[in-house]
Structure formats: structure tokens, C-alpha cells
């Protein structure tokens, strides 16, 4: 009867690979109804045949097996990852902790954060809030692309599209580290407030630095933590 039992959507993304601009699609939405799992392979096979270049980042052995079986090649492995804690079944903490205790608990967390961040030697770098994405973001991306064999093309135009006023993430806060007029790195922060009793959800949406500038990355992370704490 024409019922849709599965779908796959993919987004085109520009990459700079060995100095050349390449368009590759990445699966963004991939779902099938229970009992129709065999259609997942059909969808992926059609996807591989339709899109000349594809990029996916997976950790599930079953997904990797299907993709490599259809011709995908492994080009790298994540060196660092964050494991998310699923707390969907845990009662909301604000309803369990008396209001008189939340303030000292937050103060204690800030003390711990301050102690940990004090060990990060980034005093020579100044993190500032940037207004929009200007031409220095283009220069930063070109410098990154010159030193990295394969990188998503995140120039100023892309960043304005991804995080600008017309994006679902707006408004965002952009932190940056400069050396004179040269942008060494940036971080994009997003904070959402919702509910009758204001609750804050904060995310680090993007972070990029010049190759080899771990000190800039540490400074931006430190600045992000301090910003979220203030909010």
C-alpha cells in the first residue's frame, strides 16, 4: 500500500583532500521499522551506488561490516572519544536535591574545576569572544588544510551557514585565540534554557586549531568551561 518502512538521508559536505576539493555525502538519518532490517542493506547499497564519494564515522561492528562489504574503505581511527552516560531513566536531580544545597554543590564543582584548570599552562594565551566569522577563519582553514591531508571544508561561509542566524543552533557564542591578527583557533558554544524552572543544556559544537597547537585547544576548552560555569 505504499507504506514507507525505512529511509536514508545524506548530506553533501565539501572536503579538502590533498589540496583538491571533493564533495562527499554523509548519512544523516538512517532508520527502518522493526522487522524490516533487511531493507537497511538495500538502502545502503543504493546510497553507495548513487553517491560517488561517501564519508561515515561508525563504531558499531555491524554497521562497519555492511559498509566495508559494499566497498567502503577504512581511512582512519578515532584517537580520542567520549563515552556518553545515558541518564534517561534517572530522576531529575533538581527534584531530588533541596534548593538550599544546589548552590554550595555548584560552588564545590567550580572549586574542583578551578583546581584542575590551574594545572593547564595556557596563561600566555588569551581567549576572547569573537563577533561572527570573518576572513581570518578562511585563513585558519587554509592553514589547517595545508597541514592535514583530509579535512572538512569549514571556511567562514560554511561556519556562517552552520552556526549563523538562520541555523537551528542560533544563537551561539564563538571563542577565539589570536596571535596579533592571526586566528590560532576557535570554539563554538551553545547554551539552551528551557522549562518552567530554567534548566541549562550546554554544548561545545565545534573546535578547530592550527595543527600542533594543543596549547590553543587546551585554552579554548578552559575558556568553554569557564563560560558554561558563568552561564
Coordinates of C-alpha atoms in Angstrom, one line a residue:
X1 CA 0.0 0.0 0.0
X2 CA 3.0 2.3 -0.4
X3 CA 3.9 2.3 3.3
X4 CA 7.4 3.6 4.0
X5 CA 9.3 1.1 6.1
X6 CA 12.7 2.7 6.0
X7 CA 14.6 5.7 4.8
X8 CA 18.2 7.1 4.5
X9 CA 19.1 10.7 4.1
X10 CA 22.6 12.0 3.4
X11 CA 24.1 15.5 3.4
X12 CA 26.8 16.7 1.0
X13 CA 29.9 18.1 2.6
X14 CA 33.0 19.6 0.9
X15 CA 36.3 18.2 1.9
X16 CA 39.9 19.3 1.1
X17 CA 41.8 16.1 0.2
X18 CA 45.5 16.6 -0.8
X19 CA 44.8 20.1 -1.9
X20 CA 41.7 19.2 -4.0
X21 CA 38.1 20.0 -3.2
X22 CA 35.9 16.9 -3.1
X23 CA 32.2 16.5 -2.4
X24 CA 31.3 13.6 -0.2
X25 CA 27.9 12.6 1.3
X26 CA 27.5 11.5 4.9
X27 CA 24.4 9.6 6.2
X28 CA 22.4 11.9 8.4
X29 CA 19.2 9.9 9.1
X30 CA 19.1 6.1 8.8
X31 CA 16.1 4.2 10.1
X32 CA 14.0 1.1 9.3
X33 CA 11.0 -0.3 11.2
X34 CA 11.3 -3.4 13.4
X35 CA 11.1 -6.5 11.2
X36 CA 12.4 -4.8 8.1
X37 CA 16.1 -4.8 9.0
X38 CA 16.9 -6.5 5.6
X39 CA 16.0 -3.2 3.9
X40 CA 18.9 -1.5 5.7
X41 CA 21.3 -3.2 3.4
X42 CA 19.2 -2.3 0.3
X43 CA 19.2 1.4 1.4
X44 CA 23.0 1.4 2.0
X45 CA 23.6 -0.3 -1.4
X46 CA 21.5 2.3 -3.2
X47 CA 23.3 5.0 -1.3
X48 CA 26.7 3.8 -2.3
X49 CA 25.7 3.5 -5.9
X50 CA 24.1 6.9 -6.0
X51 CA 26.8 9.0 -4.3
X52 CA 30.3 8.8 -5.8
X53 CA 32.0 9.7 -2.5
X54 CA 30.8 8.9 0.9
X55 CA 32.1 9.5 4.4
X56 CA 30.8 7.8 7.6
X57 CA 32.1 7.6 11.1
X58 CA 30.8 4.4 12.9
X59 CA 31.7 2.4 15.9
X60 CA 29.2 -0.4 15.6
X61 CA 30.8 -3.6 14.2
X62 CA 27.6 -4.5 12.3
X63 CA 27.4 -1.1 10.5
X64 CA 31.1 -1.2 9.7
X65 CA 30.8 -4.8 8.3
X66 CA 27.9 -3.7 6.0
X67 CA 29.8 -0.7 4.8
X68 CA 33.1 -2.4 4.1
X69 CA 31.2 -5.3 2.4
X70 CA 29.7 -2.7 0.0
X71 CA 33.1 -1.3 -0.9
X72 CA 33.9 1.3 1.8
X73 CA 37.5 1.6 2.9
X74 CA 38.8 2.4 6.4
X75 CA 40.8 5.6 6.2
X76 CA 41.4 6.2 9.9
X77 CA 40.5 5.6 13.5
X78 CA 39.5 8.0 16.2
X79 CA 42.3 8.6 18.6
X80 CA 40.0 10.2 21.3
X81 CA 36.4 9.6 22.1
X82 CA 33.9 10.5 24.8
X83 CA 31.5 7.9 26.2
X84 CA 28.1 9.4 26.9
X85 CA 26.3 8.4 30.0
X86 CA 22.6 7.5 29.4
X87 CA 20.7 9.0 32.3
X88 CA 17.2 8.8 30.7
X89 CA 16.0 6.6 33.5
X90 CA 17.4 8.6 36.4
X91 CA 15.1 11.1 38.1
X92 CA 15.9 14.7 37.5
X93 CA 18.5 15.8 40.1
X94 CA 16.9 19.2 40.7
X95 CA 13.8 17.5 42.1
X96 CA 15.9 15.4 44.5
X97 CA 18.4 17.9 45.8
X98 CA 16.9 20.6 48.2
X99 CA 17.4 24.1 46.7
X100 CA 19.5 25.2 49.7
X101 CA 22.1 22.5 48.7
X102 CA 22.3 23.3 45.0
X103 CA 24.3 26.5 45.5
X104 CA 27.1 25.0 47.7
X105 CA 27.2 22.0 45.4
X106 CA 27.7 24.2 42.3
X107 CA 30.3 26.2 44.3
X108 CA 32.2 23.0 45.1
X109 CA 32.2 21.9 41.4
X110 CA 33.6 25.3 40.5
X111 CA 36.4 24.9 43.0
X112 CA 37.3 21.5 41.6
X113 CA 37.2 22.9 38.0
X114 CA 39.4 25.8 39.1
X115 CA 41.9 23.4 40.7
X116 CA 42.1 21.2 37.6
X117 CA 42.4 24.0 35.2
X118 CA 45.1 25.6 37.2
X119 CA 47.4 22.8 36.1
X120 CA 46.9 23.7 32.4
X121 CA 49.7 26.1 31.3
X122 CA 47.8 28.4 29.0
X123 CA 48.5 31.8 30.7
X124 CA 50.3 33.0 27.6
X125 CA 47.1 32.7 25.5
X126 CA 44.1 35.0 25.8
X127 CA 40.7 33.6 24.9
X128 CA 38.2 36.2 23.7
X129 CA 34.6 36.3 22.4
X130 CA 34.5 36.8 18.7
X131 CA 31.8 38.6 16.7
X132 CA 30.9 36.5 13.7
X133 CA 33.0 34.6 11.2
X134 CA 35.3 36.9 9.3
X135 CA 38.1 36.4 6.8
X136 CA 40.5 35.2 9.5
X137 CA 38.5 32.0 9.7
X138 CA 39.3 31.4 6.0
X139 CA 43.0 31.9 6.6
X140 CA 42.8 29.5 9.6
X141 CA 41.1 26.8 7.4
X142 CA 43.6 27.2 4.6
X143 CA 46.5 26.8 7.1
X144 CA 44.8 23.6 8.5
X145 CA 44.2 22.2 5.0
X146 CA 47.8 22.7 4.1
X147 CA 48.9 20.6 7.0
X148 CA 46.2 17.9 7.1
X149 CA 45.7 15.5 4.2
X150 CA 41.9 15.3 4.6
X151 CA 39.8 17.8 6.4
X152 CA 36.2 19.0 6.1
X153 CA 36.0 22.4 4.4
X154 CA 35.0 24.7 7.3
X155 CA 35.7 28.2 6.0
X156 CA 33.8 31.3 7.0
X157 CA 31.0 30.8 4.6
X158 CA 30.4 27.2 5.9
X159 CA 30.5 28.4 9.6
X160 CA 28.0 31.2 8.9
X161 CA 25.7 28.6 7.3
X162 CA 26.2 26.1 10.1
X163 CA 26.0 28.4 13.1
X164 CA 24.7 31.7 11.8
X165 CA 21.4 33.5 12.4
X166 CA 19.4 31.1 10.1
X167 CA 20.7 27.9 11.6
X168 CA 18.9 25.8 14.3
X169 CA 21.7 26.4 16.7
X170 CA 21.5 30.2 16.8
X171 CA 22.4 32.0 18.9
X172 CA 25.9 30.7 19.6
X173 CA 29.0 32.1 21.3
X174 CA 32.3 31.9 19.5
X175 CA 35.5 31.9 21.4
X176 CA 38.8 32.5 19.7
X177 CA 42.6 32.8 20.4
X178 CA 44.6 35.2 18.3
X179 CA 48.2 36.0 17.8
X180 CA 48.2 39.5 16.5
X181 CA 45.8 39.4 13.6
X182 CA 46.2 35.7 13.1
X183 CA 43.4 33.4 14.4
X184 CA 45.0 30.3 16.0
X185 CA 41.8 28.5 16.9
X186 CA 38.2 28.8 17.8
X187 CA 35.4 27.1 19.7
X188 CA 31.6 27.4 19.1
X189 CA 29.5 27.2 22.2
X190 CA 25.7 26.7 22.5
X191 CA 23.5 27.1 25.6
X192 CA 19.8 26.4 25.7
X193 CA 17.4 27.3 28.5
X194 CA 14.1 25.5 28.8
X195 CA 11.3 24.5 31.1
X196 CA 9.2 26.4 33.7
X197 CA 12.1 26.0 36.1
X198 CA 15.1 27.2 33.9
X199 CA 17.4 24.3 33.1
X200 CA 20.5 24.8 31.0
X201 CA 21.8 22.5 28.3
X202 CA 25.3 23.4 27.1
X203 CA 27.3 22.0 24.2
X204 CA 30.7 22.5 22.6
X205 CA 29.6 22.4 19.0
X206 CA 32.9 22.9 17.2
X207 CA 36.6 23.4 17.9
X208 CA 39.5 23.9 15.5
X209 CA 43.1 25.0 15.9
X210 CA 46.2 25.2 13.8
X211 CA 47.9 21.8 13.5
X212 CA 50.2 21.1 16.5
X213 CA 48.7 23.8 18.7
X214 CA 47.5 21.7 21.6
X215 CA 48.0 24.6 23.9
X216 CA 45.4 26.6 21.9
X217 CA 42.9 23.6 22.2
X218 CA 43.5 23.5 26.0
X219 CA 43.0 27.2 26.3
X220 CA 39.7 27.0 24.4
X221 CA 38.4 24.1 26.4
X222 CA 39.3 26.0 29.6
X223 CA 37.6 29.1 28.3
X224 CA 34.5 27.0 27.4
X225 CA 34.3 25.5 30.9
X226 CA 34.6 28.9 32.5
X227 CA 31.9 30.3 30.1
X228 CA 29.5 27.5 30.9
X229 CA 30.1 28.0 34.6
X230 CA 29.3 31.7 34.4
X231 CA 26.1 30.9 32.4

